[in-house]
């Protein structure tokens, strides 16, 4: 493990479970806590993180330009509008994953570590080159999944691969939990999923209608005080920073009334 | 073949599709993790039984060899009731070995 900043890779196996959303929001939440952060889009060919962060029209250089020496590292780091210590290194849109190697990623993050508190890497879906690039420099891996059979199955595969590379087991972000469905027994609970995967949980993010408008406007949802998903990402950011933050009812998306019901029902406030 | 692996996971009293999802996942993952096709698993079971049967008498119907998860470790758990030392069987009347095995159950 290198000196200085911590490299955290966000991965999943299955696509569309919320890696990019999580990376953007954890970056913004950590920056809001006063941390210096760079988020790296390792999904070469399918650039996305720039859009979710609202930085797409400022891109001049990208990750592949840095790796191939066409620009200085600093030139590819796009500064966020709101947080002067939040940066994005975008993915190349017109290249493929083989343009970058795991060794390149280790070299790049080693240069970033002394200057930043957190280096967050948004991994592409899949278990091939792009995944290996994203995971190679990681000090910690966050696995994003949804409470659905196929997403959990793919998360298990990823956890197995991480263990084989001594990068595991990582911590789990369970995203898009619909508490009303969990209560009706029509969706697996966080307990069900952690039971099956046998890894520890770093956060439960509820399904939240604020997420899509937030990416529509390029303002991470965690900057919206009223969003429950936003609150969940703020909690995860604090846990990443080593703070002990209890898993609150909010994480499950339960309101005040539901909190009471669960208390009287002897629920164990996850 | 399914029975060989199925028995580990007692049928959960399923209320909604959430518990069905969990059950199905447990079954899927145990196979994903061992990464052996069903024929190989069956062959393994038969070889284990053949070895044990060289030493003690085993009624293959009572044998339970299953895959289990303990946290992230995968285990092969075998429950193989035997009835008596092998030499005793050889003295048995060859026509009724099954009957005498059952008495001890
Ligand atoms: N907690 C959530 N609530 C509602 N929508 C979400 C949530 N998390 C992600 N989404 C939506 O799901 C889709 C996929 O998310 P994304 O972060 O792009 O996934 P990935 O990077 O894993 O492919 C996006 O449209 C995103 O807005
Ligand atoms: Mg993505």
Tab-separated table of C-alpha atoms and ligand atoms in Angstrom:
chain	number	residue	atom	x	y	z
A	1	UNK	CA	0.000	0.000	0.000
A	2	UNK	CA	1.412	3.355	-1.045
A	3	UNK	CA	1.879	6.540	0.933
A	4	UNK	CA	-0.746	9.211	1.153
A	5	UNK	CA	-4.141	8.947	-0.499
A	6	UNK	CA	-6.257	5.860	-0.542
A	7	UNK	CA	-7.267	4.185	-3.803
A	8	UNK	CA	-10.846	2.923	-3.748
A	9	UNK	CA	-12.241	1.012	-6.723
A	10	UNK	CA	-15.982	0.751	-7.317
A	11	UNK	CA	-16.906	-2.389	-9.244
A	12	UNK	CA	-19.779	-4.854	-9.712
A	13	UNK	CA	-19.595	-7.507	-12.389
A	14	UNK	CA	-23.045	-6.718	-13.755
A	15	UNK	CA	-23.620	-3.463	-15.614
A	16	UNK	CA	-26.196	-0.872	-14.699
A	17	UNK	CA	-26.256	-1.515	-10.958
A	18	UNK	CA	-24.983	1.949	-9.967
A	19	UNK	CA	-21.161	2.005	-10.062
A	20	UNK	CA	-20.932	5.335	-11.831
A	21	UNK	CA	-23.646	6.853	-9.670
A	22	UNK	CA	-21.845	5.627	-6.550
A	23	UNK	CA	-18.416	6.860	-7.691
A	24	UNK	CA	-19.698	10.345	-8.558
A	25	UNK	CA	-21.624	10.645	-5.311
A	26	UNK	CA	-18.869	9.322	-3.070
A	27	UNK	CA	-16.473	11.743	-4.758
A	28	UNK	CA	-18.810	14.667	-4.187
A	29	UNK	CA	-19.629	13.618	-0.621
A	30	UNK	CA	-15.948	13.261	0.295
A	31	UNK	CA	-15.175	16.640	-1.299
A	32	UNK	CA	-17.998	18.176	0.707
A	33	UNK	CA	-16.315	16.800	3.833
A	34	UNK	CA	-13.217	18.800	2.855
A	35	UNK	CA	-11.257	15.919	1.358
A	36	UNK	CA	-9.202	16.234	-1.801
A	37	UNK	CA	-10.478	13.679	-4.282
A	38	UNK	CA	-9.911	12.544	-7.844
A	39	UNK	CA	-12.433	10.276	-9.549
A	40	UNK	CA	-11.127	8.255	-12.490
A	41	UNK	CA	-13.392	6.862	-15.208
A	42	UNK	CA	-11.832	3.520	-16.121
A	43	UNK	CA	-14.678	2.585	-18.458
A	44	UNK	CA	-12.717	3.275	-21.631
A	45	UNK	CA	-14.922	3.508	-24.700
A	46	UNK	CA	-18.073	4.066	-22.632
A	47	UNK	CA	-17.346	7.357	-20.897
A	48	UNK	CA	-20.060	8.240	-18.371
A	49	UNK	CA	-18.704	9.643	-15.144
A	50	UNK	CA	-18.141	13.065	-16.741
A	51	UNK	CA	-21.849	13.344	-17.516
A	52	UNK	CA	-23.046	12.301	-14.072
A	53	UNK	CA	-20.681	14.907	-12.599
A	54	UNK	CA	-21.672	17.623	-15.063
A	55	UNK	CA	-18.141	18.043	-16.454
A	56	UNK	CA	-18.564	16.693	-19.987
A	57	UNK	CA	-17.985	20.003	-21.783
A	58	UNK	CA	-14.652	20.686	-20.104
A	59	UNK	CA	-12.820	17.628	-21.355
A	60	UNK	CA	-9.621	18.245	-23.265
A	61	UNK	CA	-7.422	15.299	-22.324
A	62	UNK	CA	-8.337	11.848	-21.010
A	63	UNK	CA	-6.900	8.813	-19.213
A	64	UNK	CA	-5.365	7.347	-22.366
A	65	UNK	CA	-3.705	10.690	-23.191
A	66	UNK	CA	-2.036	10.588	-19.773
A	67	UNK	CA	-0.955	6.976	-20.096
A	68	UNK	CA	0.420	7.515	-23.585
A	69	UNK	CA	2.244	10.689	-22.538
A	70	UNK	CA	0.324	13.198	-24.696
A	71	UNK	CA	-0.338	15.455	-21.714
A	72	UNK	CA	0.732	16.009	-18.136
A	73	UNK	CA	-1.313	14.321	-15.445
A	74	UNK	CA	-2.499	17.705	-14.148
A	75	UNK	CA	-3.824	18.660	-17.585
A	76	UNK	CA	-6.192	15.682	-17.614
A	77	UNK	CA	-7.563	16.455	-14.147
A	78	UNK	CA	-10.769	18.460	-14.616
A	79	UNK	CA	-11.618	20.585	-11.625
A	80	UNK	CA	-15.208	20.446	-10.371
A	81	UNK	CA	-17.208	23.673	-10.508
A	82	UNK	CA	-18.299	23.607	-6.887
A	83	UNK	CA	-15.399	21.887	-5.119
A	84	UNK	CA	-11.900	23.125	-5.918
A	85	UNK	CA	-10.410	19.899	-4.555
A	86	UNK	CA	-12.571	17.500	-6.556
A	87	UNK	CA	-11.162	16.356	-9.892
A	88	UNK	CA	-12.191	14.024	-12.698
A	89	UNK	CA	-9.920	12.113	-15.049
A	90	UNK	CA	-12.268	11.115	-17.874
A	91	UNK	CA	-12.123	7.927	-19.921
A	92	UNK	CA	-11.206	8.022	-23.595
A	93	UNK	CA	-14.307	7.660	-25.703
A	94	UNK	CA	-12.741	6.463	-28.944
A	95	UNK	CA	-10.344	3.822	-27.655
A	96	UNK	CA	-10.760	0.396	-26.077
A	97	UNK	CA	-9.694	-1.110	-22.781
A	98	UNK	CA	-6.426	-2.485	-24.099
A	99	UNK	CA	-5.090	1.089	-24.409
A	100	UNK	CA	-4.419	0.925	-20.640
A	101	UNK	CA	-2.756	-1.837	-18.601
A	102	UNK	CA	-2.982	-2.680	-14.890
A	103	UNK	CA	0.642	-1.503	-14.531
A	104	UNK	CA	-0.307	1.867	-16.087
A	105	UNK	CA	-3.052	2.269	-13.505
A	106	UNK	CA	-0.682	1.484	-10.639
A	107	UNK	CA	1.831	3.995	-11.969
A	108	UNK	CA	-0.845	6.669	-12.392
A	109	UNK	CA	-2.303	6.257	-8.913
A	110	UNK	CA	1.163	6.235	-7.356
A	111	UNK	CA	1.612	9.735	-8.773
A	112	UNK	CA	-1.755	10.837	-7.399
A	113	UNK	CA	-1.444	9.388	-3.891
A	114	UNK	CA	0.879	12.033	-2.432
A	115	UNK	CA	-1.400	14.850	-3.608
A	116	UNK	CA	-4.886	13.627	-2.733
A	117	UNK	CA	-6.815	12.047	0.111
A	118	UNK	CA	-8.916	9.751	-2.073
A	119	UNK	CA	-8.544	8.315	-5.564
A	120	UNK	CA	-11.841	6.733	-6.625
A	121	UNK	CA	-11.924	4.487	-9.693
A	122	UNK	CA	-15.153	3.758	-11.570
A	123	UNK	CA	-14.772	0.264	-13.001
A	124	UNK	CA	-16.446	-0.956	-16.184
A	125	UNK	CA	-18.817	-3.937	-16.040
A	126	UNK	CA	-17.411	-7.382	-16.705
A	127	UNK	CA	-14.484	-9.404	-15.442
A	128	UNK	CA	-11.935	-8.724	-18.138
A	129	UNK	CA	-9.212	-6.196	-18.900
A	130	UNK	CA	-11.146	-3.112	-17.805
A	131	UNK	CA	-11.965	-4.721	-14.472
A	132	UNK	CA	-8.364	-5.753	-13.925
A	133	UNK	CA	-7.182	-2.247	-14.777
A	134	UNK	CA	-9.561	-0.741	-12.245
A	135	UNK	CA	-8.750	-3.183	-9.456
A	136	UNK	CA	-4.954	-3.408	-9.844
A	137	UNK	CA	-4.122	-0.255	-7.829
A	138	UNK	CA	-6.936	-0.577	-5.258
A	139	UNK	CA	-6.337	-0.404	-1.526
A	140	UNK	CA	-10.010	-1.089	-1.002
A	141	UNK	CA	-12.723	-2.383	-3.321
A	142	UNK	CA	-16.403	-1.520	-3.081
A	143	UNK	CA	-18.757	-3.943	-4.787
A	144	UNK	CA	-22.062	-2.476	-5.910
A	145	UNK	CA	-25.036	-4.745	-6.346
A	146	UNK	CA	-28.830	-4.638	-6.455
A	147	UNK	CA	-31.103	-6.984	-4.497
A	148	UNK	CA	-31.744	-9.145	-7.563
A	149	UNK	CA	-30.634	-12.697	-8.349
A	150	UNK	CA	-28.473	-11.906	-11.393
A	151	UNK	CA	-26.747	-8.887	-9.815
A	152	UNK	CA	-25.925	-10.788	-6.609
A	153	UNK	CA	-24.661	-13.755	-8.581
A	154	UNK	CA	-22.273	-11.523	-10.529
A	155	UNK	CA	-21.158	-9.815	-7.313
A	156	UNK	CA	-20.242	-13.239	-5.928
A	157	UNK	CA	-18.121	-13.936	-8.986
A	158	UNK	CA	-16.331	-10.615	-8.537
A	159	UNK	CA	-15.709	-11.277	-4.839
A	160	UNK	CA	-14.158	-14.640	-5.772
A	161	UNK	CA	-11.864	-12.946	-8.300
A	162	UNK	CA	-10.879	-10.273	-5.782
A	163	UNK	CA	-10.002	-12.916	-3.216
A	164	UNK	CA	-7.872	-14.728	-5.782
A	165	UNK	CA	-5.946	-11.489	-6.376
A	166	UNK	CA	-5.620	-10.708	-2.654
A	167	UNK	CA	-7.790	-7.635	-3.139
A	168	UNK	CA	-10.779	-9.060	-1.342
A	169	UNK	CA	-13.204	-9.482	0.023
A	170	UNK	CA	-14.145	-5.797	-0.260
A	171	UNK	CA	-17.227	-4.127	1.115
A	172	UNK	CA	-20.711	-4.131	-0.337
A	173	UNK	CA	-22.945	-1.266	-1.446
A	174	UNK	CA	-26.489	-2.546	-1.833
A	175	UNK	CA	-28.135	-0.075	-4.220
A	176	UNK	CA	-31.728	0.482	-5.339
A	177	UNK	CA	-33.369	-1.121	-2.309
A	178	UNK	CA	-37.141	-0.625	-2.257
A	179	UNK	CA	-38.109	-0.927	1.383
A	180	UNK	CA	-41.822	-1.275	0.669
A	181	UNK	CA	-41.065	-4.314	-1.486
A	182	UNK	CA	-38.733	-5.748	1.151
A	183	UNK	CA	-41.526	-5.396	3.699
A	184	UNK	CA	-43.943	-7.206	1.414
A	185	UNK	CA	-41.393	-9.990	1.004
A	186	UNK	CA	-41.029	-9.265	-2.717
A	187	UNK	CA	-37.396	-8.146	-2.571
A	188	UNK	CA	-34.354	-9.536	-0.781
A	189	UNK	CA	-33.308	-7.517	2.267
A	190	UNK	CA	-29.795	-6.318	3.051
A	191	UNK	CA	-29.559	-9.185	5.542
A	192	UNK	CA	-30.501	-11.706	2.863
A	193	UNK	CA	-27.829	-10.403	0.501
A	194	UNK	CA	-25.035	-10.183	3.069
A	195	UNK	CA	-26.012	-13.649	4.273
A	196	UNK	CA	-25.476	-15.029	0.793
A	197	UNK	CA	-22.335	-13.098	-0.117
A	198	UNK	CA	-20.756	-13.248	3.356
A	199	UNK	CA	-19.005	-9.909	3.055
A	200	UNK	CA	-19.486	-6.782	5.097
A	201	UNK	CA	-21.774	-3.982	4.109
A	202	UNK	CA	-20.622	-0.384	3.761
A	203	UNK	CA	-24.011	1.015	2.839
A	204	UNK	CA	-27.585	0.515	1.740
A	205	UNK	CA	-28.815	2.973	-0.879
A	206	UNK	CA	-32.552	3.212	-1.425
A	207	UNK	CA	-34.187	3.501	-4.814
A	208	UNK	CA	-34.737	7.227	-5.110
A	209	UNK	CA	-36.548	9.280	-7.748
A	210	UNK	CA	-34.056	12.086	-7.205
A	211	UNK	CA	-31.239	10.080	-8.784
A	212	UNK	CA	-32.292	10.411	-12.425
A	213	UNK	CA	-32.986	14.187	-12.282
A	214	UNK	CA	-29.603	14.590	-10.584
A	215	UNK	CA	-27.791	12.869	-13.425
A	216	UNK	CA	-29.970	14.740	-15.916
A	217	UNK	CA	-28.581	17.989	-14.576
A	218	UNK	CA	-25.079	16.761	-13.762
A	219	UNK	CA	-25.327	17.522	-10.046
A	220	UNK	CA	-24.609	14.448	-7.876
A	221	UNK	CA	-27.696	13.562	-5.824
A	222	UNK	CA	-25.715	13.589	-2.601
A	223	UNK	CA	-25.633	17.396	-2.827
A	224	UNK	CA	-29.427	17.340	-2.485
A	225	UNK	CA	-30.090	17.468	1.255
A	226	UNK	CA	-33.545	15.954	0.882
A	227	UNK	CA	-32.559	12.880	-1.067
A	228	UNK	CA	-32.435	9.625	0.860
A	229	UNK	CA	-30.021	8.090	-1.642
A	230	UNK	CA	-27.940	11.244	-1.184
A	231	UNK	CA	-27.932	10.724	2.573
A	232	UNK	CA	-26.917	7.093	2.118
A	233	UNK	CA	-23.952	8.150	-0.047
A	234	UNK	CA	-22.902	10.742	2.543
A	235	UNK	CA	-22.924	7.987	5.167
A	236	UNK	CA	-20.846	5.682	2.976
A	237	UNK	CA	-18.340	8.495	2.386
A	238	UNK	CA	-17.947	8.931	6.137
A	239	UNK	CA	-17.476	5.188	6.622
A	240	UNK	CA	-14.839	5.215	3.865
A	241	UNK	CA	-13.139	7.956	5.825
A	242	UNK	CA	-12.961	5.594	8.793
A	243	UNK	CA	-15.853	7.029	10.788
A	244	UNK	CA	-18.309	4.742	12.492
A	245	UNK	CA	-21.729	5.679	11.217
A	246	UNK	CA	-24.616	3.535	12.412
A	247	UNK	CA	-26.818	2.003	9.744
A	248	UNK	CA	-29.876	4.162	10.162
A	249	UNK	CA	-33.433	3.560	9.124
A	250	UNK	CA	-32.797	6.236	6.540
A	251	UNK	CA	-30.455	3.875	4.766
A	252	UNK	CA	-33.404	1.595	4.253
A	253	UNK	CA	-35.602	4.404	3.085
A	254	UNK	CA	-37.971	4.116	6.021
A	255	UNK	CA	-39.629	7.286	7.280
A	256	UNK	CA	-40.442	8.255	10.847
A	257	UNK	CA	-43.658	6.240	10.948
A	258	UNK	CA	-41.949	3.132	9.614
A	259	UNK	CA	-39.238	3.583	12.227
A	260	UNK	CA	-41.873	3.401	14.957
A	261	UNK	CA	-43.517	0.384	13.433
A	262	UNK	CA	-40.217	-1.425	13.260
A	263	UNK	CA	-39.376	-0.534	16.846
A	264	UNK	CA	-42.642	-1.917	18.148
A	265	UNK	CA	-42.293	-4.939	15.925
A	266	UNK	CA	-38.900	-5.561	17.544
A	267	UNK	CA	-37.102	-4.840	14.263
A	268	UNK	CA	-33.331	-4.643	14.451
A	269	UNK	CA	-32.742	-1.220	12.817
A	270	UNK	CA	-30.162	-2.357	10.267
B	1	UNK	CA	-28.392	-35.028	-9.481
B	2	UNK	CA	-30.157	-32.065	-8.000
B	3	UNK	CA	-30.924	-34.075	-4.871
B	4	UNK	CA	-27.226	-34.516	-4.244
B	5	UNK	CA	-26.775	-30.776	-3.764
B	6	UNK	CA	-30.302	-29.770	-2.920
B	7	UNK	CA	-30.527	-31.321	0.479
B	8	UNK	CA	-28.219	-28.781	2.121
B	9	UNK	CA	-30.765	-26.071	1.706
B	10	UNK	CA	-33.916	-27.087	3.479
B	11	UNK	CA	-36.866	-25.638	1.669
B	12	UNK	CA	-37.509	-22.251	3.233
B	13	UNK	CA	-41.084	-21.412	4.048
B	14	UNK	CA	-41.455	-19.044	1.124
B	15	UNK	CA	-43.808	-16.146	1.645
B	16	UNK	CA	-42.870	-13.847	-1.222
B	17	UNK	CA	-40.567	-13.933	-4.207
B	18	UNK	CA	-37.809	-12.437	-2.031
B	19	UNK	CA	-37.224	-15.719	-0.236
B	20	UNK	CA	-37.460	-17.592	-3.533
B	21	UNK	CA	-34.694	-15.315	-4.835
B	22	UNK	CA	-32.532	-16.091	-1.819
B	23	UNK	CA	-33.079	-19.834	-2.131
B	24	UNK	CA	-32.315	-19.856	-5.824
B	25	UNK	CA	-29.188	-17.790	-5.277
B	26	UNK	CA	-27.867	-20.166	-2.635
B	27	UNK	CA	-28.251	-23.054	-5.040
B	28	UNK	CA	-26.753	-21.142	-7.997
B	29	UNK	CA	-23.753	-19.897	-6.028
B	30	UNK	CA	-22.837	-23.245	-4.556
B	31	UNK	CA	-22.525	-24.542	-8.134
B	32	UNK	CA	-20.751	-21.404	-9.390
B	33	UNK	CA	-18.223	-21.653	-6.606
B	34	UNK	CA	-17.328	-25.326	-7.043
B	35	UNK	CA	-17.194	-24.845	-10.815
B	36	UNK	CA	-17.620	-28.548	-11.671
B	37	UNK	CA	-20.191	-29.904	-14.130
B	38	UNK	CA	-22.875	-32.218	-12.676
B	39	UNK	CA	-21.315	-35.352	-14.226
B	40	UNK	CA	-18.036	-34.657	-12.452
B	41	UNK	CA	-19.847	-34.117	-9.160
B	42	UNK	CA	-21.691	-37.412	-9.590
B	43	UNK	CA	-18.428	-39.168	-10.445
B	44	UNK	CA	-16.836	-37.703	-7.310
B	45	UNK	CA	-19.699	-38.947	-5.169
B	46	UNK	CA	-19.454	-42.439	-6.632
B	47	UNK	CA	-15.695	-42.598	-6.104
B	48	UNK	CA	-16.003	-41.466	-2.502
B	49	UNK	CA	-18.602	-44.175	-1.937
B	50	UNK	CA	-16.479	-46.818	-3.627
B	51	UNK	CA	-13.550	-46.045	-1.325
B	52	UNK	CA	-15.639	-46.079	1.840
B	53	UNK	CA	-17.335	-49.321	0.786
B	54	UNK	CA	-13.969	-51.075	0.698
B	55	UNK	CA	-13.838	-50.761	4.485
B	56	UNK	CA	-17.380	-50.661	5.791
B	57	UNK	CA	-20.814	-51.616	4.565
B	58	UNK	CA	-22.747	-48.665	3.203
B	59	UNK	CA	-26.241	-48.465	1.863
B	60	UNK	CA	-25.917	-45.873	-0.885
B	61	UNK	CA	-29.505	-44.738	-0.373
B	62	UNK	CA	-28.661	-43.406	3.088
B	63	UNK	CA	-25.625	-41.467	1.939
B	64	UNK	CA	-25.711	-37.698	1.871
B	65	UNK	CA	-22.820	-35.895	0.227
B	66	UNK	CA	-23.499	-32.212	-0.181
B	67	UNK	CA	-21.893	-28.883	-0.875
B	68	UNK	CA	-22.160	-26.274	1.821
B	69	UNK	CA	-21.099	-22.700	2.362
B	70	UNK	CA	-19.553	-21.543	5.572
B	71	UNK	CA	-19.066	-17.815	5.160
B	72	UNK	CA	-17.024	-17.607	1.971
B	73	UNK	CA	-15.535	-21.100	2.228
B	74	UNK	CA	-17.015	-23.989	0.305
B	75	UNK	CA	-17.184	-27.387	1.994
B	76	UNK	CA	-17.991	-30.895	0.874
B	77	UNK	CA	-19.920	-32.421	3.726
B	78	UNK	CA	-20.505	-36.159	3.701
B	79	UNK	CA	-22.841	-38.074	5.957
B	80	UNK	CA	-22.254	-41.746	5.331
B	81	UNK	CA	-23.935	-44.110	7.796
B	82	UNK	CA	-22.282	-47.525	7.797
B	83	UNK	CA	-23.751	-50.668	9.213
B	84	UNK	CA	-20.891	-52.934	10.159
B	85	UNK	CA	-17.302	-53.838	9.349
B	86	UNK	CA	-16.859	-55.226	5.877
B	87	UNK	CA	-15.631	-58.669	6.947
B	88	UNK	CA	-18.999	-59.319	8.624
B	89	UNK	CA	-20.844	-58.750	5.374
B	90	UNK	CA	-18.829	-61.369	3.616
B	91	UNK	CA	-20.104	-63.916	6.090
B	92	UNK	CA	-23.658	-62.827	5.364
B	93	UNK	CA	-26.041	-64.833	3.298
B	94	UNK	CA	-25.485	-63.247	-0.124
B	95	UNK	CA	-29.226	-63.134	-0.767
B	96	UNK	CA	-30.201	-60.855	2.096
B	97	UNK	CA	-27.530	-58.249	2.746
B	98	UNK	CA	-29.866	-55.292	2.321
B	99	UNK	CA	-32.323	-56.619	4.892
B	100	UNK	CA	-29.740	-57.052	7.596
B	101	UNK	CA	-28.414	-53.532	6.927
B	102	UNK	CA	-31.810	-51.996	7.476
B	103	UNK	CA	-32.259	-53.549	10.911
B	104	UNK	CA	-29.495	-51.407	12.285
B	105	UNK	CA	-30.999	-48.128	11.018
C	1	LIG	N1	-30.419	4.504	-5.942
C	1	LIG	C1	-30.917	4.698	-7.175
C	1	LIG	N2	-32.209	5.089	-7.349
C	1	LIG	C2	-32.699	5.279	-8.604
C	1	LIG	N3	-31.990	5.134	-9.726
C	1	LIG	C3	-30.697	4.748	-9.638
C	1	LIG	C4	-30.094	4.515	-8.360
C	1	LIG	N4	-28.799	4.150	-8.574
C	1	LIG	C5	-28.612	4.154	-9.915
C	1	LIG	N5	-29.736	4.510	-10.564
C	1	LIG	C6	-29.915	4.598	-12.039
C	1	LIG	O1	-29.537	3.361	-12.597
C	1	LIG	C7	-28.920	3.531	-13.849
C	1	LIG	C8	-27.574	2.830	-13.890
C	1	LIG	O2	-26.687	3.465	-12.984
C	1	LIG	P1	-25.138	3.608	-13.283
C	1	LIG	O3	-24.537	4.311	-12.118
C	1	LIG	O4	-24.897	4.201	-14.626
C	1	LIG	O5	-24.712	2.078	-13.294
C	1	LIG	P2	-23.320	1.398	-13.742
C	1	LIG	O6	-22.257	2.443	-13.710
C	1	LIG	O7	-23.091	0.308	-12.739
C	1	LIG	O8	-23.548	0.848	-15.099
C	1	LIG	C9	-28.829	5.027	-14.076
C	1	LIG	O9	-29.883	5.417	-14.906
C	1	LIG	C10	-28.984	5.606	-12.687
C	1	LIG	O10	-29.556	6.883	-12.718
C	2	LIG	MG1	-20.870	2.968	-15.327
